[in-house]
PDB file of C-alpha atoms in Angstrom:
ATOM      1  CA  GLU A   1      43.546 -72.832  93.648  1.00 58.00           C
ATOM      2  CA  THR A   2      46.268 -75.631  94.805  1.00 72.00           C
ATOM      3  CA  GLY A   3      48.486 -76.635  92.210  1.00 90.00           C
ATOM      4  CA  VAL A   4      49.701 -80.388  91.580  1.00 95.00           C
ATOM      5  CA  THR A   5      52.309 -81.538  94.334  1.00 96.00           C
ATOM      6  CA  GLN A   6      54.383 -84.487  94.178  1.00 97.00           C
ATOM      7  CA  SER A   7      55.748 -86.799  97.197  1.00 96.00           C
ATOM      8  CA  PRO A   8      58.847 -87.595  97.783  1.00 97.00           C
ATOM      9  CA  THR A   9      61.020 -85.025  96.126  1.00 96.00           C
ATOM     10  CA  HIS A  10      63.920 -87.248  96.499  1.00 97.00           C
ATOM     11  CA  LEU A  11      64.330 -91.118  96.558  1.00 96.00           C
ATOM     12  CA  ILE A  12      67.586 -93.381  96.116  1.00 98.00           C
ATOM     13  CA  LYS A  13      66.698 -96.846  95.659  1.00 98.00           C
ATOM     14  CA  THR A  14      68.626 -99.867  94.801  1.00 98.00           C
ATOM     15  CA  ARG A  15      68.645-101.825  91.413  1.00 98.00           C
ATOM     16  CA  GLY A  16      65.720-104.687  92.025  1.00 98.00           C
ATOM     17  CA  GLN A  17      63.629-102.808  94.667  1.00 98.00           C
ATOM     18  CA  GLN A  18      60.124-101.598  93.828  1.00 98.00           C
ATOM     19  CA  VAL A  19      59.109 -97.627  94.121  1.00 98.00           C
ATOM     20  CA  THR A  20      55.752 -95.612  94.645  1.00 98.00           C
ATOM     21  CA  LEU A  21      55.663 -92.081  93.957  1.00 98.00           C
ATOM     22  CA  ARG A  22      52.520 -90.101  94.729  1.00 98.00           C
ATOM     23  CA  CYS A  23      50.714 -87.128  93.105  1.00 97.00           C
ATOM     24  CA  SER A  24      47.983 -84.819  94.037  1.00 95.00           C
ATOM     25  CA  SER A  25      45.955 -83.333  91.273  1.00 93.00           C
ATOM     26  CA  GLN A  26      45.200 -79.746  91.091  1.00 91.00           C
ATOM     27  CA  SER A  27      42.093 -78.497  92.179  1.00 87.00           C
ATOM     28  CA  GLY A  28      39.174 -78.860  89.180  1.00 86.00           C
ATOM     29  CA  HIS A  29      41.418 -81.491  87.127  1.00 89.00           C
ATOM     30  CA  ASN A  30      39.871 -85.127  86.576  1.00 89.00           C
ATOM     31  CA  THR A  31      43.064 -86.434  84.409  1.00 93.00           C
ATOM     32  CA  VAL A  32      46.523 -87.059  85.553  1.00 95.00           C
ATOM     33  CA  SER A  33      49.482 -88.172  83.233  1.00 96.00           C
ATOM     34  CA  TRP A  34      52.901 -89.153  84.245  1.00 98.00           C
ATOM     35  CA  TYR A  35      56.081 -88.359  82.525  1.00 98.00           C
ATOM     36  CA  GLN A  36      59.744 -89.487  82.648  1.00 98.00           C
ATOM     37  CA  GLN A  37      62.614 -87.135  82.138  1.00 97.00           C
ATOM     38  CA  ALA A  38      66.669 -88.198  81.711  1.00 95.00           C
ATOM     39  CA  LEU A  39      68.938 -85.727  82.213  1.00 92.00           C
ATOM     40  CA  GLY A  40      69.179 -83.221  79.414  1.00 91.00           C
ATOM     41  CA  GLN A  41      65.852 -84.733  77.581  1.00 94.00           C
ATOM     42  CA  GLY A  42      62.422 -83.570  77.108  1.00 95.00           C
ATOM     43  CA  PRO A  43      59.594 -85.491  79.033  1.00 97.00           C
ATOM     44  CA  GLN A  44      58.378 -88.488  77.751  1.00 97.00           C
ATOM     45  CA  PHE A  45      55.262 -89.817  78.285  1.00 97.00           C
ATOM     46  CA  ILE A  46      54.522 -92.757  80.688  1.00 98.00           C
ATOM     47  CA  PHE A  47      50.911 -92.894  81.017  1.00 96.00           C
ATOM     48  CA  GLN A  48      47.586 -91.282  81.702  1.00 95.00           C
ATOM     49  CA  TYR A  49      44.540 -91.729  83.679  1.00 95.00           C
ATOM     50  CA  TYR A  50      40.987 -90.667  83.473  1.00 92.00           C
ATOM     51  CA  ARG A  51      38.197 -91.986  85.651  1.00 90.00           C
ATOM     52  CA  GLU A  52      40.424 -94.443  87.550  1.00 92.00           C
ATOM     53  CA  GLU A  53      41.240 -96.083  84.228  1.00 93.00           C
ATOM     54  CA  GLU A  54      44.461 -95.900  82.229  1.00 93.00           C
ATOM     55  CA  ASN A  55      43.633 -94.220  79.187  1.00 90.00           C
ATOM     56  CA  GLY A  56      46.989 -93.731  76.944  1.00 92.00           C
ATOM     57  CA  ARG A  57      50.628 -95.202  77.401  1.00 95.00           C
ATOM     58  CA  GLY A  58      53.809 -94.753  76.091  1.00 95.00           C
ATOM     59  CA  ASN A  59      56.465 -96.686  75.282  1.00 95.00           C
ATOM     60  CA  PHE A  60      57.276 -97.767  78.932  1.00 97.00           C
ATOM     61  CA  PRO A  61      57.092-101.867  80.215  1.00 97.00           C
ATOM     62  CA  PRO A  62      54.681-103.262  82.054  1.00 97.00           C
ATOM     63  CA  ARG A  63      57.134-102.786  85.462  1.00 98.00           C
ATOM     64  CA  PHE A  64      55.231 -99.207  85.053  1.00 98.00           C
ATOM     65  CA  SER A  65      52.170 -98.900  86.470  1.00 97.00           C
ATOM     66  CA  GLY A  66      49.774 -96.504  87.954  1.00 97.00           C
ATOM     67  CA  LEU A  67      46.582 -95.857  89.776  1.00 96.00           C
ATOM     68  CA  GLN A  68      44.386 -93.111  90.191  1.00 95.00           C
ATOM     69  CA  PHE A  69      42.019 -92.553  93.141  1.00 93.00           C
ATOM     70  CA  PRO A  70      38.610 -91.292  93.393  1.00 91.00           C
ATOM     71  CA  ASN A  71      39.760 -88.124  94.748  1.00 88.00           C
ATOM     72  CA  TYR A  72      41.928 -87.626  91.250  1.00 89.00           C
ATOM     73  CA  SER A  73      45.422 -88.229  93.470  1.00 92.00           C
ATOM     74  CA  SER A  74      47.734 -90.751  91.539  1.00 96.00           C
ATOM     75  CA  GLU A  75      50.371 -93.199  92.079  1.00 97.00           C
ATOM     76  CA  LEU A  76      53.174 -94.682  89.913  1.00 98.00           C
ATOM     77  CA  ASN A  77      54.445 -97.760  91.169  1.00 98.00           C
ATOM     78  CA  VAL A  78      58.069 -98.834  89.285  1.00 98.00           C
ATOM     79  CA  ASN A  79      58.773-102.694  89.998  1.00 97.00           C
ATOM     80  CA  ALA A  80      62.220-104.209  89.504  1.00 98.00           C
ATOM     81  CA  LEU A  81      64.196-101.267  89.058  1.00 98.00           C
ATOM     82  CA  GLU A  82      66.976-100.607  86.502  1.00 98.00           C
ATOM     83  CA  LEU A  83      69.773 -97.955  86.574  1.00 98.00           C
ATOM     84  CA  ASP A  84      67.977 -96.464  83.443  1.00 97.00           C
ATOM     85  CA  ASP A  85      65.026 -95.633  85.704  1.00 98.00           C
ATOM     86  CA  SER A  86      66.957 -93.060  87.583  1.00 98.00           C
ATOM     87  CA  ALA A  87      65.493 -89.190  86.102  1.00 97.00           C
ATOM     88  CA  LEU A  88      62.887 -87.056  87.249  1.00 97.00           C
ATOM     89  CA  TYR A  89      59.479 -88.040  87.357  1.00 98.00           C
ATOM     90  CA  LEU A  90      56.796 -85.465  86.720  1.00 98.00           C
ATOM     91  CA  CYS A  91      53.185 -85.888  87.265  1.00 97.00           C
ATOM     92  CA  ALA A  92      50.550 -83.291  85.434  1.00 96.00           C
ATOM     93  CA  SER A  93      47.041 -82.934  85.959  1.00 94.00           C
ATOM     94  CA  SER A  94      44.752 -81.713  83.334  1.00 91.00           C
ATOM     95  CA  LEU A  95      41.039 -81.581  82.196  1.00 87.00           C
ATOM     96  CA  ARG A  96      39.747 -84.286  79.781  1.00 79.00           C
ATOM     97  CA  THR A  97      39.137 -81.303  76.906  1.00 78.00           C
ATOM     98  CA  ALA A  98      42.260 -79.831  75.106  1.00 72.00           C
ATOM     99  CA  LEU A  99      40.822 -76.283  75.420  1.00 78.00           C
ATOM    100  CA  THR A 100      42.861 -76.602  78.893  1.00 83.00           C
ATOM    101  CA  GLY A 101      46.947 -77.021  79.139  1.00 90.00           C
ATOM    102  CA  TYR A 102      48.903 -79.246  81.712  1.00 93.00           C
ATOM    103  CA  THR A 103      50.190 -78.697  85.047  1.00 94.00           C
ATOM    104  CA  PHE A 104      53.108 -80.067  86.380  1.00 96.00           C
ATOM    105  CA  GLY A 105      54.178 -80.513  89.366  1.00 96.00           C
ATOM    106  CA  SER A 106      57.896 -79.990  91.176  1.00 96.00           C
ATOM    107  CA  GLY A 107      58.845 -83.787  90.296  1.00 97.00           C
ATOM    108  CA  THR A 108      60.266 -86.682  92.280  1.00 97.00           C
ATOM    109  CA  ARG A 109      64.021 -87.167  91.347  1.00 97.00           C
ATOM    110  CA  LEU A 110      64.692 -90.822  91.653  1.00 98.00           C
ATOM    111  CA  THR A 111      68.299 -92.120  91.789  1.00 98.00           C
ATOM    112  CA  VAL A 112      68.619 -96.107  91.328  1.00 98.00           C
ATOM    113  CA  VAL A 113      72.005 -97.599  92.389  1.00 97.00           C
TER     114      VAL A 113
ATOM    115  CA  LYS B   1      55.357 -90.203  64.524  1.00 89.00           C
ATOM    116  CA  GLN B   2      55.217 -87.004  65.867  1.00 94.00           C
ATOM    117  CA  GLU B   3      58.795 -85.058  66.396  1.00 96.00           C
ATOM    118  CA  VAL B   4      59.226 -81.829  67.966  1.00 97.00           C
ATOM    119  CA  THR B   5      62.806 -80.246  67.539  1.00 97.00           C
ATOM    120  CA  GLN B   6      64.016 -76.768  69.749  1.00 97.00           C
ATOM    121  CA  ILE B   7      66.642 -74.474  67.945  1.00 94.00           C
ATOM    122  CA  PRO B   8      68.863 -73.470  69.514  1.00 94.00           C
ATOM    123  CA  ALA B   9      70.113 -75.932  71.998  1.00 95.00           C
ATOM    124  CA  ALA B  10      71.948 -73.310  74.324  1.00 96.00           C
ATOM    125  CA  LEU B  11      71.707 -69.350  74.176  1.00 96.00           C
ATOM    126  CA  SER B  12      73.839 -67.158  76.066  1.00 97.00           C
ATOM    127  CA  VAL B  13      72.669 -63.449  75.712  1.00 96.00           C
ATOM    128  CA  PRO B  14      73.413 -60.052  77.722  1.00 97.00           C
ATOM    129  CA  GLU B  15      70.666 -58.674  79.722  1.00 97.00           C
ATOM    130  CA  GLY B  16      67.967 -56.625  77.646  1.00 97.00           C
ATOM    131  CA  GLU B  17      68.206 -58.573  74.423  1.00 97.00           C
ATOM    132  CA  ASN B  18      65.192 -59.715  72.389  1.00 97.00           C
ATOM    133  CA  LEU B  19      65.202 -63.369  72.117  1.00 95.00           C
ATOM    134  CA  VAL B  20      63.421 -65.975  69.652  1.00 96.00           C
ATOM    135  CA  LEU B  21      63.334 -69.546  70.576  1.00 97.00           C
ATOM    136  CA  ASN B  22      62.241 -72.101  67.718  1.00 97.00           C
ATOM    137  CA  CYS B  23      60.069 -75.180  67.686  1.00 98.00           C
ATOM    138  CA  SER B  24      59.286 -77.438  64.963  1.00 98.00           C
ATOM    139  CA  PHE B  25      56.943 -80.245  64.902  1.00 97.00           C
ATOM    140  CA  THR B  26      56.555 -82.824  62.131  1.00 97.00           C
ATOM    141  CA  ASP B  27      52.689 -83.554  62.643  1.00 94.00           C
ATOM    142  CA  SER B  28      50.123 -80.543  62.178  1.00 92.00           C
ATOM    143  CA  ALA B  29      47.334 -82.867  63.417  1.00 92.00           C
ATOM    144  CA  ILE B  30      47.670 -81.300  67.139  1.00 93.00           C
ATOM    145  CA  TYR B  31      45.223 -79.567  69.762  1.00 92.00           C
ATOM    146  CA  ASN B  32      47.541 -77.500  70.857  1.00 94.00           C
ATOM    147  CA  LEU B  33      51.027 -76.106  71.894  1.00 96.00           C
ATOM    148  CA  GLN B  34      52.211 -75.222  75.018  1.00 97.00           C
ATOM    149  CA  TRP B  35      55.628 -73.687  76.190  1.00 98.00           C
ATOM    150  CA  PHE B  36      57.136 -74.504  79.656  1.00 98.00           C
ATOM    151  CA  ARG B  37      59.845 -73.277  81.883  1.00 98.00           C
ATOM    152  CA  GLN B  38      61.984 -75.452  83.789  1.00 97.00           C
ATOM    153  CA  ASP B  39      64.562 -74.408  86.203  1.00 96.00           C
ATOM    154  CA  PRO B  40      67.352 -76.611  87.257  1.00 91.00           C
ATOM    155  CA  GLY B  41      66.151 -79.910  88.795  1.00 88.00           C
ATOM    156  CA  LYS B  42      62.919 -78.461  89.063  1.00 91.00           C
ATOM    157  CA  GLY B  43      59.280 -78.980  87.586  1.00 94.00           C
ATOM    158  CA  LEU B  44      57.594 -77.214  84.474  1.00 96.00           C
ATOM    159  CA  THR B  45      56.103 -74.363  84.938  1.00 96.00           C
ATOM    160  CA  SER B  46      53.473 -73.337  82.127  1.00 95.00           C
ATOM    161  CA  LEU B  47      54.033 -70.162  80.046  1.00 97.00           C
ATOM    162  CA  LEU B  48      51.171 -70.216  77.837  1.00 97.00           C
ATOM    163  CA  LEU B  49      49.185 -72.134  75.728  1.00 96.00           C
ATOM    164  CA  ILE B  50      48.092 -71.884  72.142  1.00 96.00           C
ATOM    165  CA  GLN B  51      45.113 -73.728  70.940  1.00 94.00           C
ATOM    166  CA  SER B  52      45.641 -75.043  67.328  1.00 93.00           C
ATOM    167  CA  SER B  53      42.831 -72.418  65.967  1.00 93.00           C
ATOM    168  CA  GLN B  54      44.872 -69.656  67.251  1.00 94.00           C
ATOM    169  CA  ARG B  55      47.955 -67.783  65.829  1.00 95.00           C
ATOM    170  CA  GLU B  56      49.696 -66.263  68.907  1.00 96.00           C
ATOM    171  CA  GLN B  57      49.189 -65.736  72.741  1.00 96.00           C
ATOM    172  CA  THR B  58      51.233 -62.991  74.831  1.00 97.00           C
ATOM    173  CA  SER B  59      51.794 -62.856  78.432  1.00 96.00           C
ATOM    174  CA  GLY B  60      53.835 -59.847  79.878  1.00 97.00           C
ATOM    175  CA  ARG B  61      57.443 -59.943  77.987  1.00 98.00           C
ATOM    176  CA  LEU B  62      56.512 -63.280  76.581  1.00 98.00           C
ATOM    177  CA  ASN B  63      54.669 -63.794  73.046  1.00 98.00           C
ATOM    178  CA  ALA B  64      54.031 -67.146  71.573  1.00 97.00           C
ATOM    179  CA  SER B  65      53.192 -67.867  67.654  1.00 97.00           C
ATOM    180  CA  LEU B  66      51.718 -70.680  66.242  1.00 97.00           C
ATOM    181  CA  ASP B  67      51.885 -71.963  62.289  1.00 96.00           C
ATOM    182  CA  LYS B  68      50.231 -75.183  62.205  1.00 94.00           C
ATOM    183  CA  SER B  69      50.616 -75.675  58.436  1.00 92.00           C
ATOM    184  CA  SER B  70      54.324 -75.272  58.662  1.00 95.00           C
ATOM    185  CA  GLY B  71      54.711 -77.108  61.958  1.00 96.00           C
ATOM    186  CA  ARG B  72      56.507 -74.167  63.843  1.00 97.00           C
ATOM    187  CA  SER B  73      56.061 -72.260  66.811  1.00 98.00           C
ATOM    188  CA  THR B  74      58.107 -69.508  68.460  1.00 98.00           C
ATOM    189  CA  LEU B  75      58.688 -67.848  71.561  1.00 97.00           C
ATOM    190  CA  TYR B  76      59.641 -64.157  71.595  1.00 98.00           C
ATOM    191  CA  ILE B  77      61.147 -62.826  74.838  1.00 98.00           C
ATOM    192  CA  ALA B  78      61.460 -58.972  75.037  1.00 98.00           C
ATOM    193  CA  ALA B  79      63.991 -57.111  76.917  1.00 98.00           C
ATOM    194  CA  SER B  80      65.760 -60.413  78.599  1.00 97.00           C
ATOM    195  CA  GLN B  81      66.345 -60.661  82.392  1.00 97.00           C
ATOM    196  CA  PRO B  82      68.830 -62.460  84.423  1.00 97.00           C
ATOM    197  CA  GLY B  83      65.787 -63.987  86.123  1.00 97.00           C
ATOM    198  CA  ASP B  84      64.932 -65.372  82.892  1.00 98.00           C
ATOM    199  CA  SER B  85      67.899 -67.966  82.632  1.00 98.00           C
ATOM    200  CA  ALA B  86      66.269 -71.682  82.577  1.00 98.00           C
ATOM    201  CA  THR B  87      65.524 -74.281  80.192  1.00 98.00           C
ATOM    202  CA  TYR B  88      62.320 -73.918  77.810  1.00 98.00           C
ATOM    203  CA  LEU B  89      60.463 -76.468  76.649  1.00 98.00           C
ATOM    204  CA  CYS B  90      57.923 -76.708  73.903  1.00 98.00           C
ATOM    205  CA  ALA B  91      55.344 -79.761  73.852  1.00 97.00           C
ATOM    206  CA  VAL B  92      52.484 -80.487  71.309  1.00 96.00           C
ATOM    207  CA  ARG B  93      49.449 -82.041  72.559  1.00 94.00           C
ATOM    208  CA  ASN B  94      48.702 -85.283  70.479  1.00 83.00           C
ATOM    209  CA  THR B  95      45.730 -86.794  71.632  1.00 81.00           C
ATOM    210  CA  ASP B  96      45.600 -87.448  75.412  1.00 82.00           C
ATOM    211  CA  LYS B  97      49.735 -86.690  75.616  1.00 91.00           C
ATOM    212  CA  LEU B  98      52.285 -84.063  75.318  1.00 94.00           C
ATOM    213  CA  ILE B  99      55.351 -84.566  72.920  1.00 96.00           C
ATOM    214  CA  PHE B 100      58.113 -82.576  74.080  1.00 97.00           C
ATOM    215  CA  GLY B 101      60.995 -80.849  72.675  1.00 96.00           C
ATOM    216  CA  THR B 102      64.426 -81.162  74.174  1.00 95.00           C
ATOM    217  CA  GLY B 103      64.507 -77.755  75.229  1.00 96.00           C
ATOM    218  CA  THR B 104      66.352 -74.427  74.775  1.00 97.00           C
ATOM    219  CA  ARG B 105      68.745 -73.847  77.608  1.00 97.00           C
ATOM    220  CA  LEU B 106      68.797 -70.316  78.165  1.00 98.00           C
ATOM    221  CA  GLN B 107      71.609 -67.816  80.084  1.00 98.00           C
ATOM    222  CA  VAL B 108      71.056 -64.257  80.149  1.00 98.00           C
ATOM    223  CA  PHE B 109      74.288 -62.738  81.902  1.00 96.00           C
ATOM    224  CA  PRO B 110      74.024 -59.314  83.536  1.00 95.00           C
TER     225      PRO B 110
END
């Protein structure tokens, strides 16, 4: 079975720009979540998508938005980038049931200058 | 509000030692608890998943226990090796999200 793949691996953007990060779910998983991990911190939940709809959101402003596609892949979009958005962005896929765990991708390192 | 704490924050040990990493959480209403490993600048690798109804899970040299009523989990690593050097994160599943601790940074030296 294929794991979770994320692209790109690294990205440098200028403050005020917009960015799109991409994620392909593990085969058989129908739910995708996004997490932000600042240096030295644990990952923080951004939001989750199930059946192409957002069904849970953490404490992040509306300029963080996402999409899930029929093949369960997903995008994270961030508008009006700020310096504090610099972080490792992690995508995780899972099944809707709590009986299975989450599988994470290798992440996208975003640097905002 | 669920909070997850991991102790110690960092640990440096000689090869061969048995280790215990601790994780505590404030709200016992969890679905499950998952331990992850993270190498520097990399993603998360799942190590063990313990359902709320279980007491422990084992995989090779790793054993994780869960005491939901007291809000604690431990990850036991037997016969540590330099390749075990990484940050270890625990996360509790609350409804549809994971809440993470800040991790324990482990260094095993030869």
